[in-house]
Amino acid sequence: MTVIELDLDAVLDTLDQMSSQRPVAAQIVATSNNENCGASQLAAILGADITLAAKVMKLANSAYFGLSGRVRSLQFAVAVVGFNTVRSVATVALSGTDEAQTVPDGFWKTSVHLAAACGALGPQFDERTADAMCLGLLAQLGAALLHQADPEGYVELMSRTDFGMRRFEEEARRYGICSTQLTAEALHQWSFPTEMVDALREVRSGDQGALLRTAYELTARSLYTRHRRTPLERLSQGKVTDAQASAKLAAIKDDVETLRSAMGL
């Protein structure tokens, strides 16, 4: 196996360069980190980008947030979905991962499943559903960055590894960092909450990574028939059992369709 010396600083610099191309998205990410920022201020910034504003409005009015058709103003929409969700939607635009040619095959299908899985599991890990959903939605940003840095090599790596923990191990061997840990460094650079960054950094081991580890396993079971299963009890530190898998997978399937429609993915 060829080992690639990944220039982490150069990879992260490409994200900063995109800020000038997506000024509203960059301003949302920066502003939402300010503790003094309110929903009205964030809504005013969001309103300058019709596409982002429409996505937030559609999410707020989706069944996922339980207020179908009742959210009429952008300020109310921001309050309903929460700052983390608005920031995550803006980050997708800022990173360029909403452009199909920049990401691996199946990227968004997998990301929406991860978002749904994290959201469905969140309460069992003492996480708000919306915040957990954002963690899953953004988790694969690092995979997109690895794909951009090493297109042929990363596609080959994907073809011979199971989605989830085994792929993380191969990524770490080839690049010195796995995809979710690379996502963590990107979100840390953009001043995302420490809890989200730590969950991504500890996905291979560590208490904070249990929710995301479990979500990756359930996503793999949903999408890949040949996936070699890892017991949920081990990944979740006992918070989710294999006896609960069928019910969880059914809930995730329902949420996937809602999120995909609401986010236009």
PDB file of C-alpha atoms in Angstrom:
ATOM      1  CA  MET A   1       0.000   0.000   0.000  1.00  0.00           C
ATOM      2  CA  THR A   2       1.331   3.422  -1.001  1.00  0.00           C
ATOM      3  CA  VAL A   3       1.554   5.932   1.814  1.00  0.00           C
ATOM      4  CA  ILE A   4       0.662   9.501   0.855  1.00  0.00           C
ATOM      5  CA  GLU A   5       2.267  12.396   2.684  1.00  0.00           C
ATOM      6  CA  LEU A   6      -0.784  14.590   3.113  1.00  0.00           C
ATOM      7  CA  ASP A   7      -0.075  18.301   3.516  1.00  0.00           C
ATOM      8  CA  LEU A   8      -2.773  19.031   6.070  1.00  0.00           C
ATOM      9  CA  ASP A   9      -2.179  22.780   6.067  1.00  0.00           C
ATOM     10  CA  ALA A  10      -2.498  22.931   2.275  1.00  0.00           C
ATOM     11  CA  VAL A  11      -5.728  20.907   2.335  1.00  0.00           C
ATOM     12  CA  LEU A  12      -7.265  23.178   4.958  1.00  0.00           C
ATOM     13  CA  ASP A  13      -6.042  26.283   3.138  1.00  0.00           C
ATOM     14  CA  THR A  14      -8.162  25.309   0.146  1.00  0.00           C
ATOM     15  CA  LEU A  15     -11.226  25.623   2.367  1.00  0.00           C
ATOM     16  CA  ASP A  16     -10.243  29.126   3.437  1.00  0.00           C
ATOM     17  CA  GLN A  17      -9.774  30.116  -0.190  1.00  0.00           C
ATOM     18  CA  MET A  18     -13.394  29.209  -0.847  1.00  0.00           C
ATOM     19  CA  SER A  19     -14.571  31.835   1.636  1.00  0.00           C
ATOM     20  CA  SER A  20     -14.098  34.578  -0.953  1.00  0.00           C
ATOM     21  CA  GLN A  21     -16.238  32.610  -3.427  1.00  0.00           C
ATOM     22  CA  ARG A  22     -19.075  32.036  -0.932  1.00  0.00           C
ATOM     23  CA  PRO A  23     -19.127  35.244   1.118  1.00  0.00           C
ATOM     24  CA  VAL A  24     -22.589  34.797   2.667  1.00  0.00           C
ATOM     25  CA  ALA A  25     -21.853  31.217   3.719  1.00  0.00           C
ATOM     26  CA  ALA A  26     -18.531  32.350   5.219  1.00  0.00           C
ATOM     27  CA  GLN A  27     -20.243  35.178   7.086  1.00  0.00           C
ATOM     28  CA  ILE A  28     -22.864  32.802   8.481  1.00  0.00           C
ATOM     29  CA  VAL A  29     -20.205  30.391   9.758  1.00  0.00           C
ATOM     30  CA  ALA A  30     -18.291  33.254  11.372  1.00  0.00           C
ATOM     31  CA  THR A  31     -21.327  35.034  12.812  1.00  0.00           C
ATOM     32  CA  SER A  32     -23.000  31.950  14.244  1.00  0.00           C
ATOM     33  CA  ASN A  33     -19.918  31.407  16.419  1.00  0.00           C
ATOM     34  CA  ASN A  34     -20.579  34.728  18.168  1.00  0.00           C
ATOM     35  CA  GLU A  35     -22.364  34.244  21.483  1.00  0.00           C
ATOM     36  CA  ASN A  36     -24.000  37.649  21.091  1.00  0.00           C
ATOM     37  CA  CYS A  37     -25.553  36.766  17.735  1.00  0.00           C
ATOM     38  CA  GLY A  38     -29.321  36.348  17.767  1.00  0.00           C
ATOM     39  CA  ALA A  39     -31.756  34.684  15.388  1.00  0.00           C
ATOM     40  CA  SER A  40     -32.739  38.015  13.826  1.00  0.00           C
ATOM     41  CA  GLN A  41     -29.113  38.910  13.031  1.00  0.00           C
ATOM     42  CA  LEU A  42     -28.359  35.482  11.559  1.00  0.00           C
ATOM     43  CA  ALA A  43     -31.581  35.559   9.542  1.00  0.00           C
ATOM     44  CA  ALA A  44     -30.644  38.957   8.102  1.00  0.00           C
ATOM     45  CA  ILE A  45     -27.322  37.567   6.853  1.00  0.00           C
ATOM     46  CA  LEU A  46     -28.927  34.360   5.598  1.00  0.00           C
ATOM     47  CA  GLY A  47     -31.463  36.366   3.605  1.00  0.00           C
ATOM     48  CA  ALA A  48     -28.689  37.641   1.333  1.00  0.00           C
ATOM     49  CA  ASP A  49     -28.310  34.169  -0.173  1.00  0.00           C
ATOM     50  CA  ILE A  50     -31.594  32.961  -1.649  1.00  0.00           C
ATOM     51  CA  THR A  51     -30.439  29.358  -2.051  1.00  0.00           C
ATOM     52  CA  LEU A  52     -29.258  28.992   1.548  1.00  0.00           C
ATOM     53  CA  ALA A  53     -32.317  30.788   2.895  1.00  0.00           C
ATOM     54  CA  ALA A  54     -34.622  28.491   0.923  1.00  0.00           C
ATOM     55  CA  LYS A  55     -32.883  25.395   2.296  1.00  0.00           C
ATOM     56  CA  VAL A  56     -33.254  26.598   5.885  1.00  0.00           C
ATOM     57  CA  MET A  57     -36.920  27.471   5.328  1.00  0.00           C
ATOM     58  CA  LYS A  58     -37.597  24.086   3.756  1.00  0.00           C
ATOM     59  CA  LEU A  59     -35.873  22.282   6.621  1.00  0.00           C
ATOM     60  CA  ALA A  60     -37.809  24.262   9.235  1.00  0.00           C
ATOM     61  CA  ASN A  61     -41.078  23.377   7.499  1.00  0.00           C
ATOM     62  CA  SER A  62     -40.203  19.704   7.091  1.00  0.00           C
ATOM     63  CA  ALA A  63     -41.673  16.864   9.115  1.00  0.00           C
ATOM     64  CA  TYR A  64     -38.217  16.375  10.629  1.00  0.00           C
ATOM     65  CA  PHE A  65     -38.695  19.456  12.822  1.00  0.00           C
ATOM     66  CA  GLY A  66     -42.409  18.872  13.375  1.00  0.00           C
ATOM     67  CA  LEU A  67     -43.709  22.215  12.098  1.00  0.00           C
ATOM     68  CA  SER A  68     -44.713  21.326   8.549  1.00  0.00           C
ATOM     69  CA  GLY A  69     -45.965  24.413   6.737  1.00  0.00           C
ATOM     70  CA  ARG A  70     -46.119  26.615   9.836  1.00  0.00           C
ATOM     71  CA  VAL A  71     -42.818  28.483   9.555  1.00  0.00           C
ATOM     72  CA  ARG A  72     -43.378  31.700   7.599  1.00  0.00           C
ATOM     73  CA  SER A  73     -40.363  33.877   8.466  1.00  0.00           C
ATOM     74  CA  LEU A  74     -36.637  33.316   8.138  1.00  0.00           C
ATOM     75  CA  GLN A  75     -36.051  34.433  11.728  1.00  0.00           C
ATOM     76  CA  PHE A  76     -38.503  31.831  13.016  1.00  0.00           C
ATOM     77  CA  ALA A  77     -36.889  29.221  10.742  1.00  0.00           C
ATOM     78  CA  VAL A  78     -33.473  29.946  12.277  1.00  0.00           C
ATOM     79  CA  ALA A  79     -34.952  29.575  15.760  1.00  0.00           C
ATOM     80  CA  VAL A  80     -36.659  26.290  14.829  1.00  0.00           C
ATOM     81  CA  VAL A  81     -33.707  24.495  13.253  1.00  0.00           C
ATOM     82  CA  GLY A  82     -31.067  26.023  15.523  1.00  0.00           C
ATOM     83  CA  PHE A  83     -27.775  27.800  14.906  1.00  0.00           C
ATOM     84  CA  ASN A  84     -25.848  24.546  14.429  1.00  0.00           C
ATOM     85  CA  THR A  85     -28.134  23.514  11.584  1.00  0.00           C
ATOM     86  CA  VAL A  86     -27.858  26.899   9.861  1.00  0.00           C
ATOM     87  CA  ARG A  87     -24.091  26.810  10.285  1.00  0.00           C
ATOM     88  CA  SER A  88     -23.947  23.256   8.907  1.00  0.00           C
ATOM     89  CA  VAL A  89     -26.004  24.150   5.830  1.00  0.00           C
ATOM     90  CA  ALA A  90     -23.665  27.108   5.234  1.00  0.00           C
ATOM     91  CA  THR A  91     -20.601  24.904   5.733  1.00  0.00           C
ATOM     92  CA  VAL A  92     -21.785  22.504   3.042  1.00  0.00           C
ATOM     93  CA  ALA A  93     -21.925  25.456   0.641  1.00  0.00           C
ATOM     94  CA  LEU A  94     -18.654  26.950   1.881  1.00  0.00           C
ATOM     95  CA  SER A  95     -16.748  23.684   1.452  1.00  0.00           C
ATOM     96  CA  GLY A  96     -18.001  23.180  -2.092  1.00  0.00           C
ATOM     97  CA  THR A  97     -19.283  19.681  -1.312  1.00  0.00           C
ATOM     98  CA  ASP A  98     -22.675  20.646  -2.739  1.00  0.00           C
ATOM     99  CA  GLU A  99     -21.036  20.465  -6.172  1.00  0.00           C
ATOM    100  CA  ALA A 100     -21.309  16.853  -7.344  1.00  0.00           C
ATOM    101  CA  GLN A 101     -18.020  16.790  -9.261  1.00  0.00           C
ATOM    102  CA  THR A 102     -15.964  17.495  -6.130  1.00  0.00           C
ATOM    103  CA  VAL A 103     -17.056  14.486  -4.074  1.00  0.00           C
ATOM    104  CA  PRO A 104     -16.762  10.667  -4.263  1.00  0.00           C
ATOM    105  CA  ASP A 105     -19.588   8.615  -5.778  1.00  0.00           C
ATOM    106  CA  GLY A 106     -22.493   8.195  -3.374  1.00  0.00           C
ATOM    107  CA  PHE A 107     -21.225  10.956  -1.100  1.00  0.00           C
ATOM    108  CA  TRP A 108     -24.560  12.667  -0.476  1.00  0.00           C
ATOM    109  CA  LYS A 109     -26.570   9.476  -0.252  1.00  0.00           C
ATOM    110  CA  THR A 110     -24.231   8.325   2.489  1.00  0.00           C
ATOM    111  CA  SER A 111     -24.092  11.713   4.205  1.00  0.00           C
ATOM    112  CA  VAL A 112     -27.877  11.983   4.427  1.00  0.00           C
ATOM    113  CA  HIS A 113     -28.019   8.476   5.918  1.00  0.00           C
ATOM    114  CA  LEU A 114     -25.381   9.471   8.466  1.00  0.00           C
ATOM    115  CA  ALA A 115     -27.337  12.612   9.323  1.00  0.00           C
ATOM    116  CA  ALA A 116     -30.521  10.595   9.812  1.00  0.00           C
ATOM    117  CA  ALA A 117     -28.696   7.935  11.834  1.00  0.00           C
ATOM    118  CA  CYS A 118     -27.039  10.458  14.145  1.00  0.00           C
ATOM    119  CA  GLY A 119     -30.330  12.299  14.618  1.00  0.00           C
ATOM    120  CA  ALA A 120     -32.203   9.100  15.440  1.00  0.00           C
ATOM    121  CA  LEU A 121     -29.520   7.995  17.910  1.00  0.00           C
ATOM    122  CA  GLY A 122     -28.816  11.388  19.453  1.00  0.00           C
ATOM    123  CA  PRO A 123     -31.170  11.228  22.476  1.00  0.00           C
ATOM    124  CA  GLN A 124     -29.632   7.926  23.623  1.00  0.00           C
ATOM    125  CA  PHE A 125     -26.288   9.742  23.775  1.00  0.00           C
ATOM    126  CA  ASP A 126     -27.749  12.821  25.506  1.00  0.00           C
ATOM    127  CA  GLU A 127     -27.537  14.893  22.324  1.00  0.00           C
ATOM    128  CA  ARG A 128     -30.246  17.099  20.820  1.00  0.00           C
ATOM    129  CA  THR A 129     -31.620  15.494  17.660  1.00  0.00           C
ATOM    130  CA  ALA A 130     -30.835  18.540  15.483  1.00  0.00           C
ATOM    131  CA  ASP A 131     -27.252  18.855  16.767  1.00  0.00           C
ATOM    132  CA  ALA A 132     -26.633  15.131  16.296  1.00  0.00           C
ATOM    133  CA  MET A 133     -28.058  15.354  12.775  1.00  0.00           C
ATOM    134  CA  CYS A 134     -25.561  18.126  11.944  1.00  0.00           C
ATOM    135  CA  LEU A 135     -22.691  15.961  13.152  1.00  0.00           C
ATOM    136  CA  GLY A 136     -23.681  13.224  10.716  1.00  0.00           C
ATOM    137  CA  LEU A 137     -24.310  15.636   7.862  1.00  0.00           C
ATOM    138  CA  LEU A 138     -20.805  17.101   8.049  1.00  0.00           C
ATOM    139  CA  ALA A 139     -18.874  13.972   9.049  1.00  0.00           C
ATOM    140  CA  GLN A 140     -17.792  13.108   5.517  1.00  0.00           C
ATOM    141  CA  LEU A 141     -16.304  16.500   4.664  1.00  0.00           C
ATOM    142  CA  GLY A 142     -12.882  14.937   5.275  1.00  0.00           C
ATOM    143  CA  ALA A 143     -13.627  12.147   2.768  1.00  0.00           C
ATOM    144  CA  ALA A 144     -14.340  14.797   0.126  1.00  0.00           C
ATOM    145  CA  LEU A 145     -11.049  16.516   0.957  1.00  0.00           C
ATOM    146  CA  LEU A 146      -9.088  13.243   0.713  1.00  0.00           C
ATOM    147  CA  HIS A 147     -10.775  12.537  -2.602  1.00  0.00           C
ATOM    148  CA  GLN A 148      -9.751  15.976  -3.906  1.00  0.00           C
ATOM    149  CA  ALA A 149      -6.166  15.494  -2.746  1.00  0.00           C
ATOM    150  CA  ASP A 150      -5.784  11.933  -4.099  1.00  0.00           C
ATOM    151  CA  PRO A 151      -8.660  11.168  -6.524  1.00  0.00           C
ATOM    152  CA  GLU A 152      -7.551   7.839  -7.973  1.00  0.00           C
ATOM    153  CA  GLY A 153      -6.015   6.579  -4.751  1.00  0.00           C
ATOM    154  CA  TYR A 154      -9.036   7.390  -2.641  1.00  0.00           C
ATOM    155  CA  VAL A 155     -11.466   5.781  -5.077  1.00  0.00           C
ATOM    156  CA  GLU A 156      -9.321   2.628  -4.993  1.00  0.00           C
ATOM    157  CA  LEU A 157      -9.252   2.712  -1.178  1.00  0.00           C
ATOM    158  CA  MET A 158     -13.046   3.001  -1.095  1.00  0.00           C
ATOM    159  CA  SER A 159     -13.447   0.052  -3.450  1.00  0.00           C
ATOM    160  CA  ARG A 160     -11.548  -2.372  -1.197  1.00  0.00           C
ATOM    161  CA  THR A 161     -12.650  -1.308   2.282  1.00  0.00           C
ATOM    162  CA  ASP A 162     -15.873  -1.549   4.252  1.00  0.00           C
ATOM    163  CA  PHE A 163     -17.563   1.741   5.048  1.00  0.00           C
ATOM    164  CA  GLY A 164     -16.904   2.751   8.649  1.00  0.00           C
ATOM    165  CA  MET A 165     -14.226   1.652  11.078  1.00  0.00           C
ATOM    166  CA  ARG A 166     -12.227  -0.504   8.647  1.00  0.00           C
ATOM    167  CA  ARG A 167     -12.080   2.329   6.139  1.00  0.00           C
ATOM    168  CA  PHE A 168     -10.934   4.736   8.855  1.00  0.00           C
ATOM    169  CA  GLU A 169      -8.025   2.388   9.592  1.00  0.00           C
ATOM    170  CA  GLU A 170      -7.001   2.277   5.920  1.00  0.00           C
ATOM    171  CA  GLU A 171      -7.290   6.067   5.579  1.00  0.00           C
ATOM    172  CA  ALA A 172      -5.074   6.549   8.618  1.00  0.00           C
ATOM    173  CA  ARG A 173      -2.473   4.146   7.224  1.00  0.00           C
ATOM    174  CA  ARG A 174      -2.420   5.835   3.810  1.00  0.00           C
ATOM    175  CA  TYR A 175      -2.756   9.509   4.798  1.00  0.00           C
ATOM    176  CA  GLY A 176      -1.778   9.658   8.457  1.00  0.00           C
ATOM    177  CA  ILE A 177      -5.308  10.792   9.348  1.00  0.00           C
ATOM    178  CA  CYS A 178      -8.768   9.323   8.814  1.00  0.00           C
ATOM    179  CA  SER A 179     -11.543  11.225   7.051  1.00  0.00           C
ATOM    180  CA  THR A 180     -13.574  12.117  10.132  1.00  0.00           C
ATOM    181  CA  GLN A 181     -10.472  13.387  11.931  1.00  0.00           C
ATOM    182  CA  LEU A 182      -9.767  15.564   8.892  1.00  0.00           C
ATOM    183  CA  THR A 183     -13.342  16.850   9.139  1.00  0.00           C
ATOM    184  CA  ALA A 184     -12.628  17.661  12.786  1.00  0.00           C
ATOM    185  CA  GLU A 185      -9.610  19.780  11.851  1.00  0.00           C
ATOM    186  CA  ALA A 186     -11.649  21.668   9.243  1.00  0.00           C
ATOM    187  CA  LEU A 187     -14.475  22.383  11.684  1.00  0.00           C
ATOM    188  CA  HIS A 188     -11.986  23.343  14.396  1.00  0.00           C
ATOM    189  CA  GLN A 189     -10.493  25.860  11.969  1.00  0.00           C
ATOM    190  CA  TRP A 190     -13.994  27.309  11.498  1.00  0.00           C
ATOM    191  CA  SER A 191     -14.577  27.459  15.290  1.00  0.00           C
ATOM    192  CA  PHE A 192     -17.328  24.841  15.488  1.00  0.00           C
ATOM    193  CA  PRO A 193     -18.346  23.702  18.989  1.00  0.00           C
ATOM    194  CA  THR A 194     -15.694  21.700  20.820  1.00  0.00           C
ATOM    195  CA  GLU A 195     -18.142  18.848  21.431  1.00  0.00           C
ATOM    196  CA  MET A 196     -18.663  18.321  17.705  1.00  0.00           C
ATOM    197  CA  VAL A 197     -14.955  18.516  16.941  1.00  0.00           C
ATOM    198  CA  ASP A 198     -14.119  16.020  19.708  1.00  0.00           C
ATOM    199  CA  ALA A 199     -16.792  13.584  18.503  1.00  0.00           C
ATOM    200  CA  LEU A 200     -15.130  13.551  15.087  1.00  0.00           C
ATOM    201  CA  ARG A 201     -11.602  13.297  16.454  1.00  0.00           C
ATOM    202  CA  GLU A 202     -12.513  10.326  18.656  1.00  0.00           C
ATOM    203  CA  VAL A 203     -14.469   8.318  16.103  1.00  0.00           C
ATOM    204  CA  ARG A 204     -11.925   5.488  16.048  1.00  0.00           C
ATOM    205  CA  SER A 205     -11.742   5.291  19.841  1.00  0.00           C
ATOM    206  CA  GLY A 206     -12.865   7.427  22.748  1.00  0.00           C
ATOM    207  CA  ASP A 207     -16.090   8.184  24.592  1.00  0.00           C
ATOM    208  CA  GLN A 208     -17.017  11.227  22.495  1.00  0.00           C
ATOM    209  CA  GLY A 209     -16.942   9.225  19.268  1.00  0.00           C
ATOM    210  CA  ALA A 210     -19.473   6.561  20.287  1.00  0.00           C
ATOM    211  CA  LEU A 211     -22.510   8.205  18.671  1.00  0.00           C
ATOM    212  CA  LEU A 212     -20.768   8.694  15.331  1.00  0.00           C
ATOM    213  CA  ARG A 213     -19.232   5.191  15.375  1.00  0.00           C
ATOM    214  CA  THR A 214     -22.681   3.706  15.886  1.00  0.00           C
ATOM    215  CA  ALA A 215     -24.204   5.890  13.158  1.00  0.00           C
ATOM    216  CA  TYR A 216     -21.530   4.748  10.685  1.00  0.00           C
ATOM    217  CA  GLU A 217     -22.308   1.113  11.461  1.00  0.00           C
ATOM    218  CA  LEU A 218     -26.057   1.553  10.993  1.00  0.00           C
ATOM    219  CA  THR A 219     -25.483   3.511   7.782  1.00  0.00           C
ATOM    220  CA  ALA A 220     -23.267   0.712   6.476  1.00  0.00           C
ATOM    221  CA  ARG A 221     -25.944  -1.841   7.306  1.00  0.00           C
ATOM    222  CA  SER A 222     -28.514   0.271   5.449  1.00  0.00           C
ATOM    223  CA  LEU A 223     -26.487   0.794   2.284  1.00  0.00           C
ATOM    224  CA  TYR A 224     -24.012  -2.053   1.875  1.00  0.00           C
ATOM    225  CA  THR A 225     -25.322  -5.625   1.799  1.00  0.00           C
ATOM    226  CA  ARG A 226     -21.826  -7.140   2.076  1.00  0.00           C
ATOM    227  CA  HIS A 227     -20.814  -5.044   5.063  1.00  0.00           C
ATOM    228  CA  ARG A 228     -19.134  -7.063   7.801  1.00  0.00           C
ATOM    229  CA  ARG A 229     -21.044  -6.149  10.911  1.00  0.00           C
ATOM    230  CA  THR A 230     -19.532  -4.954  14.159  1.00  0.00           C
ATOM    231  CA  PRO A 231     -21.705  -5.388  17.284  1.00  0.00           C
ATOM    232  CA  LEU A 232     -23.530  -2.164  18.130  1.00  0.00           C
ATOM    233  CA  GLU A 233     -22.956  -2.746  21.838  1.00  0.00           C
ATOM    234  CA  ARG A 234     -19.199  -2.488  21.309  1.00  0.00           C
ATOM    235  CA  LEU A 235     -19.356   0.633  19.151  1.00  0.00           C
ATOM    236  CA  SER A 236     -21.928   2.464  21.278  1.00  0.00           C
ATOM    237  CA  GLN A 237     -20.443   1.527  24.650  1.00  0.00           C
ATOM    238  CA  GLY A 238     -23.628  -0.351  25.489  1.00  0.00           C
ATOM    239  CA  LYS A 239     -26.074   2.445  24.680  1.00  0.00           C
ATOM    240  CA  VAL A 240     -27.465   0.730  21.559  1.00  0.00           C
ATOM    241  CA  THR A 241     -27.884  -3.028  21.133  1.00  0.00           C
ATOM    242  CA  ASP A 242     -28.182  -5.250  18.086  1.00  0.00           C
ATOM    243  CA  ALA A 243     -31.667  -6.172  19.297  1.00  0.00           C
ATOM    244  CA  GLN A 244     -32.637  -2.537  18.636  1.00  0.00           C
ATOM    245  CA  ALA A 245     -31.104  -2.432  15.152  1.00  0.00           C
ATOM    246  CA  SER A 246     -34.248  -3.181  13.127  1.00  0.00           C
ATOM    247  CA  ALA A 247     -36.270  -0.433  14.803  1.00  0.00           C
ATOM    248  CA  LYS A 248     -33.421   2.042  14.426  1.00  0.00           C
ATOM    249  CA  LEU A 249     -32.940   1.213  10.750  1.00  0.00           C
ATOM    250  CA  ALA A 250     -36.653   1.717  10.085  1.00  0.00           C
ATOM    251  CA  ALA A 251     -36.615   5.138  11.789  1.00  0.00           C
ATOM    252  CA  ILE A 252     -33.497   6.128   9.862  1.00  0.00           C
ATOM    253  CA  LYS A 253     -35.090   5.119   6.560  1.00  0.00           C
ATOM    254  CA  ASP A 254     -38.059   7.432   7.212  1.00  0.00           C
ATOM    255  CA  ASP A 255     -35.833  10.351   8.219  1.00  0.00           C
ATOM    256  CA  VAL A 256     -33.578   9.904   5.179  1.00  0.00           C
ATOM    257  CA  GLU A 257     -36.441  10.644   2.808  1.00  0.00           C
ATOM    258  CA  THR A 258     -37.520  13.690   4.823  1.00  0.00           C
ATOM    259  CA  LEU A 259     -34.009  15.140   5.014  1.00  0.00           C
ATOM    260  CA  ARG A 260     -33.164  14.420   1.392  1.00  0.00           C
ATOM    261  CA  SER A 261     -36.286  16.220   0.225  1.00  0.00           C
ATOM    262  CA  ALA A 262     -35.863  19.150   2.627  1.00  0.00           C
ATOM    263  CA  MET A 263     -32.217  19.732   1.745  1.00  0.00           C
ATOM    264  CA  GLY A 264     -32.555  19.103  -1.971  1.00  0.00           C
ATOM    265  CA  LEU A 265     -29.901  16.363  -1.951  1.00  0.00           C
TER     266      LEU A 265
END
